[in-house]
Amino acid sequence: MKNITKSVQEEVTIKFAGDSGDGMQLTGDLFTNDTALTGSDLATFPDFPAEIRAPAGTLAGVSGFQLHFGSKKIYTPGDTVDVLVAMNAAALKTNLNRVRAGGTLILNEDGFDTKNLRLAKYEAGENPLEDPRLEDYEVFKMNVTKLTRECLKDSPLGTKEKDRCKNMFVLGFLLWRYSRSMDSVIQFIDTKFKGKADIQEANLLTLKAGYHYGDTTETFTTTYEVKSAPLDKGTYRSIMGNQAVVYGLVAASQKSGLPLFYGSYPITPASDILHSLSALKNFGVKTFQAEDEIAAICSAIGASYGGNLAVTGTSGPGLALKGEAMGLALMLELPLLIINIQRGGPSTGLPTKTEQADLLMSLYGRNGESPIPVVAAKSPADAFEAAFEAARIALQHMTPVIFLSDGYIANGAEPWKFPKSSDIPEIKIKFAEGKDRNDGIPYQPYLRDENLVRPWALPGTPGLAHRIGGLEKEDITGNVSYDPANHEHMVKTRAAKVEKIADFIPEQSLEMGVEQGDLLILGWGSTYGVIKSVVNELLNKGHQVAHAQVRYLNPFPKNLGDMMRSYKKVLIPEINNGQLAKVIRDKYLIEVVQYNKIMGIPITHAELRDFAAKLLGEI
Amino acid sequence: MKNITKSVQEEVTIKFAGDSGDGMQLTGDLFTNDTALTGSDLATFPDFPAEIRAPAGTLAGVSGFQLHFGSKKIYTPGDTVDVLVAMNAAALKTNLNRVRAGGTLILNEDGFDTKNLRLAKYEAGENPLEDPRLEDYEVFKMNVTKLTRECLKDSPLGTKEKDRCKNMFVLGFLLWRYSRSMDSVIQFIDTKFKGKADIQEANLLTLKAGYHYGDTTETFTTTYEVKSAPLDKGTYRSIMGNQAVVYGLVAASQKSGLPLFYGSYPITPASDILHSLSALKNFGVKTFQAEDEIAAICSAIGASYGGNLAVTGTSGPGLALKGEAMGLALMLELPLLIINIQRGGPSTGLPTKTEQADLLMSLYGRNGESPIPVVAAKSPADAFEAAFEAARIALQHMTPVIFLSDGYIANGAEPWKFPKSSDIPEIKIKFAEGKDRNDGIPYQPYLRDENLVRPWALPGTPGLAHRIGGLEKEDITGNVSYDPANHEHMVKTRAAKVEKIADFIPEQSLEMGVEQGDLLILGWGSTYGVIKSVVNELLNKGHQVAHAQVRYLNPFPKNLGDMMRSYKKVLIPEINNGQLAKVIRDKYLIEVVQYNKIMGIPITHAELRDFAAKLLGEI
Amino acid sequence: MSQLPKSNIKLKASDYATDQDVRWCPGCGDYSILKQVQTVLAELGQDPDQIAIISGIGCSSRFPYYMETYGLHSIHGRAPGIVSGLKLANPELSVWMVTGDGDGLSIGGNHMLHILRRNFDVNIMLFNNQIYGLTKGQYSPTSELHKKTKSTPLGSLDHPVNPLAFAMGSDATFVARSMDRDPKHLQEMLKRSAEHKGTSFLEIYQNCNIFNDGAFFTFTDKETKKATALFLEQGKPLIFGQNDELGIRLDGYKPTVVPLNEGEFSADDLWIHDEFDMYKAQFLTRFFDDPNHMSEYYLPRPFGVFYQTNRPTYEEMVFEQLDIARKSQGEGNLDKLLAGSTTWEIQ
Amino acid sequence: MSQLPKSNIKLKASDYATDQDVRWCPGCGDYSILKQVQTVLAELGQDPDQIAIISGIGCSSRFPYYMETYGLHSIHGRAPGIVSGLKLANPELSVWMVTGDGDGLSIGGNHMLHILRRNFDVNIMLFNNQIYGLTKGQYSPTSELHKKTKSTPLGSLDHPVNPLAFAMGSDATFVARSMDRDPKHLQEMLKRSAEHKGTSFLEIYQNCNIFNDGAFFTFTDKETKKATALFLEQGKPLIFGQNDELGIRLDGYKPTVVPLNEGEFSADDLWIHDEFDMYKAQFLTRFFDDPNHMSEYYLPRPFGVFYQTNRPTYEEMVFEQLDIARKSQGEGNLDKLLAGSTTWEIQ
Ligand SMILES: Cc1ncc(C[n+]2csc(CCOP(=O)(O)OP(=O)(O)O)c2C)c(N)n1
Ligand SMILES: Cc1ncc(C[n+]2csc(CCOP(=O)(O)OP(=O)(O)O)c2C)c(N)n1
Ligand code: SF4
Ligand code: SF4
Ligand SMILES: [Mg+2]
Ligand SMILES: [Mg+2]
C-alpha cells in the first residue's frame, strides 16, 4: 500500500478539454455537481466550438469546460487554469496557454497519435508530449482509451460504445484526486442509463477503474481537498443562466396566476429556453415555435392581448427583427416580456461567444419615441429573480419589457440558494371587469390609473368591446387621433409611465465597498463576478472602492446619480465598446472611465484588477 | 371702371384649404410657381388628410396648402395665415384658428350648404358664415361653384367635370389680387390638357372668369404686390424635398459612373422617391419594388455587391425592419445608402405627419457594435446636396450610410438655385482590378487602405473570387474567424473607419451669427428654417446668438465640440423628445437646453423665438 | 370556425357597427364587405364581445375600427402572428382576420403560408383589389402583368400571385372566393367560412374605385358576369355562360370549355364540383386566364368554395398536449421544479 | 440559368474547392452535394470567377465558403433578396442560391414565393433535412407531424410544408427534386437546373446524421429505394417497384398505383410523364404519403423534374424597359433633369 499525502487547497481551477465527442461538458457538469455537494463555492464556464461540429480531432472541434471552486467565495470561472485535462492533441494545443506555470496537465496519450497530431496541425515529426515546454508543468500521461477498453474487455458493447465511457475514467480519477466519493456520479449513472444495463455497467466499471487507477498507480502520491466555503445557510442547487430564466418565468406565471406563453424562433444562445419551456407543459406552459422572430413576437402580442403572461425570446439578430413589433406592443400598452440572450455582434457575428452587445439597441432600436424598460441579469442564479422582476414590471405596468442576459450567463453555472415558492411574492393582476354592453357608456381602454397604467381588458369580456392599434391613440378613449396636442401628450405620457416605474423598483445598492470614496466600479450584467472579485481584492488591500451592479437599466434607480457622485471616479467595465457608459454620460453628465473588452470572452480578474489599480494610482 | 388701389406688401402667408377633391394642392403648386417667377422668396407646407380619403365635406377630408412668400428672405411656411381660402365649411372650421386677427377670409359660399355644415359637424342651425367672430376678419364670400358653372354653361362637359374647374376660378382671382398675369398658369393648362380640348377650354375660361371677377366686382378695391426678394443671382426652380433626393441620387450615379439601383417597399412619406425614380429609366435607373422592407434592403445589398450605387428607401416602421440587414451590410463593408423619410412614431403612429423620430434608431438600432454614418437634410433644396453627400460617403468609404429627411422636408417646397451638372464634383470610384487566378496569391478582400477602406471587388472580376458574410471576419483575409483578439480588432477598426470619415467632411459652420456669445441654437434636419428665422430676428435685436445646423450626425464634424463651448448656452430645438440632445450630452458632456415639440407639425417662429428670448433673459 | 359563441339577445347588423365614421373613399368596395360581415354576424347571432377582429395595415385593415367587437389593427402583414397567439391564449373566441393583397401576400406572405398549414381556427378575409390602396396606388402582388401604376410607369414585370393556388400550395383547409358586388354570394361564403373549423381562406374581389377602378368588373358586372364568372356548387356540374350554354369537362386531365347547346355535350358530361377533392380544387385555382385577353373558349373565373377538408386545429392539439402532460406528469409543482434533481445543505 | 460563362481553361472539380477546411459533421449529406456541385460546374466548364453563390444561414448555407467562386453568406432567410439585386446589377453572372428547409421555408418563405414568381435567372438548391441543423435539432417546417425534437418533446403539431406543392403554388418555372445519396441523379438535376433559364427550384433530400439521421433512407437506401422512389423521365411511363412491377395511372383524375405483373395493366396504360404539363406536375407534388405509414398501394415519392415552363426572366424585362425608355426619351440628361419644366432668373 503506497502512502498518499493529502494537501488542502483553498481554490482550484480545472479545465476539461477534449473533442466534441469526448463528453467533456458532461464530465464537467458531473464533477461540478459533486463539488457543489462538498459545499465549496464555484463558478463554471463552458466554451463550445462554433455551432457546426468540426471533424473529430481538429482544433475547431475542441470543446472545453472550466470549473473554479474553493473554500472561499468564488466569483469567476478563473483566469488561469491549475489543472488541465486534455483528451487529445488539439485540446492541449488550444488550452496550454491558459495553464499557469507549474500547473498540472493530465493528458490522454491515446489522443496524441499521428492522426491526432496532424489534425491538431502540428508539424510532421513534432510531438507536444516531448515538447520541452512541458517541463514547466506537472504532467501525468495516461492511456485513457486503452485503459478504458481494458476494463471493459468483457463488456458486450462495441468499441465505439466502449470508447464513449472514456470520460468516466477521467472523472473517476479526478474524484479520487480530490478526495471525493463516487456516490453522486454512480447515482447519476444509475438513473441516466436505467434499462440500458450494459451501458450502465460499462460506465460504472470505467468510473471505478479511473478512481482506483489513482489509488493504485504509484505515480500519484498526493490527493487534494478543497473544503466547504462560507456560504449562507440553506439548501442549494447548481443552476445555469438559461435554466434560471425558465424558472423565473414559470414562477411569474404561477405567482400572477396567468398561463405562460412563449413564442420564439430558435437562435443561439437562446434556444435552450424554448427547449426547457416546451418540456413544462404540465405547468400549463404553451410554447410556439414560430416561422421567424417577427411572427414570434407577434404571437406573444396576441397571447398578451388574450390575457396570458406573454414572452418572446431571442438573441441579437432576432431582436433587430422585432423592433417594429415592439413599437406596436408599446403603442398597445400590453404587457410583453422580450428576452434577449446577447451574443457577439454585429450581424451574425460570433454566435457562440458572449458579448454585452445590445444595450443600446434595447433602449433605442425602434422608430419614434419608444421607451421600453430594460432589466439585466448579473449571474446565472440572479437570472431567476431578474426574469421574475422583468415579468412583474411588464404585467403591472402594462408595457413591453426587455430582459438582457448573455452567452456567459446563459451557459455558466453556480450554486443557487433557491427560494421556497411560498416565499416568492405574488404578482397582483386585475383585468378590467365586464359591464352591460348596452349601458350606453362607451368603454375607455386608455383611461389610466395613478401610475399611468391603462386597464387590461380581455376580448371576451362582456361590454368592453373596443379597438386598439398602432396608430396614435386619443388619450382615454383610445380612438385613432391625429390631433397635434394629443400626440405630444401621449408621447410624454408613455415616457412618464416608464419613468414612473422607478417608484416600484429598489434603489441601487452597493454589492460591497465604501459608501463614498475614490472609485466606484459600476457594472451591469455578466461583468458582476469579475468586478466583485476585483473590488473584494482592492478592499482587502485597503482601497476606498465600491462595487454596484445595475439591474434596472431603464428606468435607472432614482439614487444612481447621487451614488456615482459619491466617488472621485466611476469605472464602467463592459464586454462591448462602452454602451452603458454612453447612457450614463447622457443621463448624468458624469465623465466615467471605460474598460472595454470585445473578444467574445469574459474580462479576467487580472485584467480588471490591473486597470483599476492603475486608475487608483492616478487619483 | 372702378378704381383700384395697389398696396405693396413685404410678405404674405396664404392658405388654400378645401376638400381632398377640390384640387387645393394643385392650386397651391401653381400659385407657388407663379410666385417664384416674380422672384419672391417662399416656403410652402402642404398638410394632407390622413392616408385614407375621408368622405367629401368632412373635417377629416380637408386638404390644405400653405404658402409664405415675401420680398425678403423667407425661412418658414409662416406661423399664422394672412389669407385663408376655404372651399367649404370643414375647411374653414379646421383652419380658422390659424388665421391672424384682421386676416382675410375668401369663402366659397356654395361650400356652406346644410349638407356641408352637417358634415363639418356644426350644430343644426349654426352657420359659420353668420358667426359674429368673423367680424374680426376681412371676409369675401363668393359662390365659386355657381360662378364656375355659369361661365361654363356652354361647355359640353358634365357638371361633375365642370365643378372640377372650381379651383381655377379661385386661382384666377388670387392672381388678379396679387397683380400677376395669367401666363404661367395658362401655359400649364395648355400643356397639361393638351389633346383634351374641352377640359383645356373649361379650365381657361374659369381661370379668366376668376381673374376678371376680381377686376369687375365692386367689392374688391385693392390689389397687392409682393416684390422680388434679395436672392443670390442665378437660375432658380422650385423644388420639393423628395424630388431633391431623387436628383441627388441620379447626380451621384452620373458623377460616380455607377448605375443607380433603388430597392424599396412603398411607405408614406417615402413612396414618391420610388415613383419618381421609376420614371427615370432613361437614366439607367433600376427600381425594384420588393415584397417587403427586408427584401428591399437585401436587394440593395445584392446590387451593391454587384457594383451598382445601391439605395433603399423607407420610413420609420420600415427602417425598424431593416436593422438586421444593415448589420450585414456593415459587416460586408459594402456601400449602401439607406434613406429614411421620418414620420410620426412610435409604431404606425402618425403616417402623414412630420417628426424627427428616428435619429436614435439610426445610430443604435442594430445588434452588436454597429456604427453607421448618418447624414441629414435641412430643407427641400438641401436634400439634393445632402443625398449626394450621403451617397459619396457610402461609395468612397465602403459603408452603409443612413440619410435622414422627414415629412416636412419631403413635401415642402422652396426656390432652388440648382447647380450645373458640370459644377457637381466627380465621385471617384475604383474597383479592385482582376488578376491571374492561378498566381497562387489568395485574394485579400479585407486588406484596407490608409482610410481603413477595403477594396470593392465585383463578382465576375478575374482572379478575385472570395467569400464574404455576416460572421466575424479575419482581418485582411476576410475568412471566418472566432479569434478573440481579431474580433476586438475588427470592432475597433469598423468604428475607427467611420470616425475617419470626419477627415472627409467639412467642419461645422455657422448659418449665421456671432463666433462666440450667449447662445448657440443647434439644429439638425427640418428645424433649419425656423431656427434661422428666429436667430435672424434675435441678431437684429442685437443679441449675441448664432445658428448651426448639423448635417453630419455620425461622425460629427471635428470642430463641433469647440464650437458649442464658445457659447454660454446651447439650445437644441427638435421635433422629437430630445434625440440629438442625448447624443450631444453623451459625446461632449455639455449640458444643452432642449426645446421639444412632438405634435407632428413644425415648430413655429413665435414658439421658438419666445423660448429663446426667455433663455437669453436668464443669461 | 365552428363553435359560434351565441349572443343571448337578438342583434341587428347595425349592432355590430361602431360610432366611428367610416374613412374609406366613397364608392369603395370595402363598404359592401363591411355590411355583409355585419349582416352575417347578426344572422349567426355571434356575441360581439366574443368576437376579435385582427388586421394588418392597409385600407382593408381599417376594418376593425368599424366593428363594435374587440379589434386589433396591428402592423403591416403580421396579423397571422397575432391571431396565432390570441387563439392559443383564448381558443373560445371567434376570430376574424382582415388583410389585403399587399398586407397578406406581399409583406405577409410567409405568415400566411404558415397560418394556413397550421390550421388555426380563424376566418381570413383577404380583400383583393390588385393594388396598394392606402399608399395611393402602387401595383401589388396580385396586379396583372404589365400594369401601369405610380411605381411602374412602363408596366409591372412581376408574374402575379394566384392567391388560391398559393393557398392550396400552402395546404389550406378551406379555400374560397367571392366578390364585393354580390352581397348574397358574399354572405353565403362568409357563413361557410364561419362554419369551417380551421383556417378559412376567403379571397374577396374588392373594387378600389380610386386607384384600380373596375379591375374585376368583367366578373362582377351584370353585363358580363354570367359569361365570365363560374359559380361553384357542391355536387353540381360546372356550367356558365349568358344562358348557361357553356360547361366545363375534364377531357383526360385537361379542363376544357364545351358548348351545351350544340347537342354534342350535355350537363351529364360535365365535371361535377366536389369541394372535398383536392385534385379538382387545384385545377380550379388554375382557371385564371386574364379576362383582358379572352380567347373564345377561355376558362371562366370560379367563385365559391374551391376546397375544404378537416384537420385538427392547431390550438386543439396544443391544449390536448397540455392535458396529456398534466395527466402523465401531474400538475407542475414549482418547489419541485426549483429544487431540481440534486440539492445540498449548507449548515 | 442558360447562358453559361465558359472558363477558357479546362477545370477539374477540385478547382472549385477552397482551402478552408469543411466544417460539416462527418457523414453529413452536405458533403455529397458539395462534391456533385463542384463536379457539375467543372463539367459545364463554368468560369469560377463568373459564379456567385449566395446563401442564408444554416449548416447548408455554409456552402459558399467551400467553393472557390464568389460567394456571399448572408443572413437567415434573405438570400433571395440579395440574389434579386445582384442579378439586376449583373445579369451575366451564373448565380446559385443555397438554402435550407428552415432558411428557405420558415423565415425565408415569403422571399421564396416572390423570387419564384418573378423568375430571376438563378439556380436554387434547397437542402431539405427536415430539421434545424445549425441550431442543433429543432423541428423545421418540413418535419413530419408529431416529430419529437428538442423544441417538441411531445411531438410537433404543425402540418408540414410540401416544398414542391408550395413551389407550384408560387408559379415556379422549374421544379425538381433529388437526393444527396444518388450522385448521378443529383448531378443530372443540377445540370438541368443550370440549363433552365429562370428560377430553378431544386429540392435536395439531405441527411442530417446528427439530428435527423435516416429521415429519407426509405427513399435513398438501396434496400427500399426502388419500392418507394419514383424516378421521373420525360416521355416515359411512371414505373417503380423492386422489379418495376408497379405503375401509376390516372384513373379519372385520381392517381392510382396499379400492378404491371397481373396482366390487367401494361406500361401503355400508364401516365406518361410530361414535365411541361402543369396539371400533371401539381398531381405529382401530391405524391407525399408519409413513408412511415405506407398503405399497400401507397404513392411513391417522385424524384426528377416535375415541371418546367418558359417565362421571360425578371432581369431581361428590366433591362428591356431601360432600353425602351432610352430609345423613346433619349439618354437622360442631368442638366435637363435638374432644371425641370419651370425656371426663372434672378439678376
Ligand atoms: C412596415 C410597413 N411597410 C409599409 C407600410 C406602408 N403600407 C401601408 S398599407 C400598404 C399596402 C396596402 O395594400 P393592401 O395590403 O393591398 O391594402 P389596401 O390598402 O389595398 O386595402 C403599405 C405598403 C407600412 N404601413 N408598414
Ligand atoms: C435572424 C436569425 N434567426 C435565427 C437564427 C438561428 N438559426 C440559424 S440557422 C437556423 C435554421 C437552420 O435550419 P435550416 O435552414 O434547415 O438549415 P440547416 O442547418 O438544417 O442546413 C436558425 C434558426 C439566425 N441565425 N438568425
Ligand atoms: S383607396 Fe381604394 S381601397 Fe382604399 S379606401 Fe379608397 S377606394 Fe377603397
Ligand atoms: S448538424 Fe446535421 S446538417 Fe448540420 S452539418 Fe451536422 S449533420 Fe450536417
Ligand atoms: Mg390592396
Ligand atoms: Mg434543415
PDB file of N, CA and C in Angstrom, chain A residues 101-128:
ATOM      1  N   ALA A 101       2.010  28.539 -15.090  1.00  0.00           N
ATOM      2  CA  ALA A 101       3.297  27.835 -14.962  1.00  0.00           C
ATOM      3  C   ALA A 101       3.252  27.022 -13.681  1.00  0.00           C
ATOM      4  N   GLY A 102       3.739  25.788 -13.741  1.00  0.00           N
ATOM      5  CA  GLY A 102       3.686  24.936 -12.567  1.00  0.00           C
ATOM      6  C   GLY A 102       2.371  24.202 -12.423  1.00  0.00           C
ATOM      7  N   GLY A 103       1.457  24.481 -13.329  1.00  0.00           N
ATOM      8  CA  GLY A 103       0.159  23.817 -13.283  1.00  0.00           C
ATOM      9  C   GLY A 103       0.273  22.346 -13.661  1.00  0.00           C
ATOM     10  N   THR A 104      -0.863  21.652 -13.562  1.00  0.00           N
ATOM     11  CA  THR A 104      -0.880  20.219 -13.812  1.00  0.00           C
ATOM     12  C   THR A 104      -1.556  19.905 -15.138  1.00  0.00           C
ATOM     13  N   LEU A 105      -0.910  19.009 -15.908  1.00  0.00           N
ATOM     14  CA  LEU A 105      -1.514  18.564 -17.166  1.00  0.00           C
ATOM     15  C   LEU A 105      -1.838  17.086 -17.047  1.00  0.00           C
ATOM     16  N   ILE A 106      -3.091  16.730 -17.273  1.00  0.00           N
ATOM     17  CA  ILE A 106      -3.474  15.322 -17.301  1.00  0.00           C
ATOM     18  C   ILE A 106      -3.830  14.991 -18.737  1.00  0.00           C
ATOM     19  N   LEU A 107      -2.968  14.204 -19.387  1.00  0.00           N
ATOM     20  CA  LEU A 107      -3.091  14.016 -20.825  1.00  0.00           C
ATOM     21  C   LEU A 107      -3.436  12.587 -21.179  1.00  0.00           C
ATOM     22  N   ASN A 108      -4.357  12.451 -22.118  1.00  0.00           N
ATOM     23  CA  ASN A 108      -4.692  11.127 -22.631  1.00  0.00           C
ATOM     24  C   ASN A 108      -3.738  10.789 -23.771  1.00  0.00           C
ATOM     25  N   GLU A 109      -2.718  10.009 -23.505  1.00  0.00           N
ATOM     26  CA  GLU A 109      -1.693   9.724 -24.513  1.00  0.00           C
ATOM     27  C   GLU A 109      -2.301   9.190 -25.801  1.00  0.00           C
ATOM     28  N   ASP A 110      -3.381   8.434 -25.667  1.00  0.00           N
ATOM     29  CA  ASP A 110      -4.005   7.856 -26.871  1.00  0.00           C
ATOM     30  C   ASP A 110      -4.549   8.930 -27.804  1.00  0.00           C
ATOM     31  N   GLY A 111      -4.661  10.130 -27.290  1.00  0.00           N
ATOM     32  CA  GLY A 111      -5.156  11.220 -28.137  1.00  0.00           C
ATOM     33  C   GLY A 111      -4.036  11.963 -28.831  1.00  0.00           C
ATOM     34  N   PHE A 112      -2.843  11.359 -28.834  1.00  0.00           N
ATOM     35  CA  PHE A 112      -1.694  12.050 -29.441  1.00  0.00           C
ATOM     36  C   PHE A 112      -1.036  11.207 -30.523  1.00  0.00           C
ATOM     37  N   ASP A 113      -1.840  10.331 -31.162  1.00  0.00           N
ATOM     38  CA  ASP A 113      -1.233   9.554 -32.248  1.00  0.00           C
ATOM     39  C   ASP A 113      -1.055  10.454 -33.470  1.00  0.00           C
ATOM     40  N   THR A 114      -0.407   9.930 -34.489  1.00  0.00           N
ATOM     41  CA  THR A 114      -0.044  10.779 -35.635  1.00  0.00           C
ATOM     42  C   THR A 114      -1.283  11.455 -36.236  1.00  0.00           C
ATOM     43  N   LYS A 115      -2.391  10.715 -36.319  1.00  0.00           N
ATOM     44  CA  LYS A 115      -3.599  11.302 -36.914  1.00  0.00           C
ATOM     45  C   LYS A 115      -4.004  12.527 -36.093  1.00  0.00           C
ATOM     46  N   ASN A 116      -4.058  12.336 -34.764  1.00  0.00           N
ATOM     47  CA  ASN A 116      -4.436  13.455 -33.903  1.00  0.00           C
ATOM     48  C   ASN A 116      -3.486  14.629 -34.077  1.00  0.00           C
ATOM     49  N   LEU A 117      -2.203  14.309 -34.149  1.00  0.00           N
ATOM     50  CA  LEU A 117      -1.210  15.383 -34.277  1.00  0.00           C
ATOM     51  C   LEU A 117      -1.427  16.134 -35.585  1.00  0.00           C
ATOM     52  N   ARG A 118      -1.724  15.391 -36.653  1.00  0.00           N
ATOM     53  CA  ARG A 118      -1.927  16.041 -37.954  1.00  0.00           C
ATOM     54  C   ARG A 118      -3.161  16.951 -37.875  1.00  0.00           C
ATOM     55  N   LEU A 119      -4.246  16.373 -37.334  1.00  0.00           N
ATOM     56  CA  LEU A 119      -5.492  17.148 -37.252  1.00  0.00           C
ATOM     57  C   LEU A 119      -5.298  18.398 -36.393  1.00  0.00           C
ATOM     58  N   ALA A 120      -4.441  18.290 -35.378  1.00  0.00           N
ATOM     59  CA  ALA A 120      -4.177  19.439 -34.500  1.00  0.00           C
ATOM     60  C   ALA A 120      -3.171  20.391 -35.132  1.00  0.00           C
ATOM     61  N   LYS A 121      -2.834  20.100 -36.403  1.00  0.00           N
ATOM     62  CA  LYS A 121      -1.943  20.972 -37.168  1.00  0.00           C
ATOM     63  C   LYS A 121      -0.553  21.107 -36.519  1.00  0.00           C
ATOM     64  N   TYR A 122      -0.027  20.021 -35.990  1.00  0.00           N
ATOM     65  CA  TYR A 122       1.377  20.004 -35.577  1.00  0.00           C
ATOM     66  C   TYR A 122       2.202  19.652 -36.800  1.00  0.00           C
ATOM     67  N   GLU A 123       3.394  20.230 -36.886  1.00  0.00           N
ATOM     68  CA  GLU A 123       4.287  19.871 -37.982  1.00  0.00           C
ATOM     69  C   GLU A 123       4.533  18.362 -37.937  1.00  0.00           C
ATOM     70  N   ALA A 124       4.795  17.755 -39.096  1.00  0.00           N
ATOM     71  CA  ALA A 124       5.151  16.336 -39.098  1.00  0.00           C
ATOM     72  C   ALA A 124       6.368  16.156 -38.187  1.00  0.00           C
ATOM     73  N   GLY A 125       6.350  15.087 -37.373  1.00  0.00           N
ATOM     74  CA  GLY A 125       7.500  14.829 -36.503  1.00  0.00           C
ATOM     75  C   GLY A 125       7.396  15.547 -35.167  1.00  0.00           C
ATOM     76  N   GLU A 126       6.787  16.710 -35.151  1.00  0.00           N
ATOM     77  CA  GLU A 126       6.631  17.454 -33.894  1.00  0.00           C
ATOM     78  C   GLU A 126       5.670  16.698 -32.962  1.00  0.00           C
ATOM     79  N   ASN A 127       6.051  16.487 -31.709  1.00  0.00           N
ATOM     80  CA  ASN A 127       5.136  15.841 -30.771  1.00  0.00           C
ATOM     81  C   ASN A 127       5.103  16.588 -29.443  1.00  0.00           C
ATOM     82  N   PRO A 128       3.980  17.190 -29.137  1.00  0.00           N
ATOM     83  CA  PRO A 128       3.879  18.038 -27.945  1.00  0.00           C
ATOM     84  C   PRO A 128       4.238  17.286 -26.670  1.00  0.00           C
TER      85      PRO A 128
END
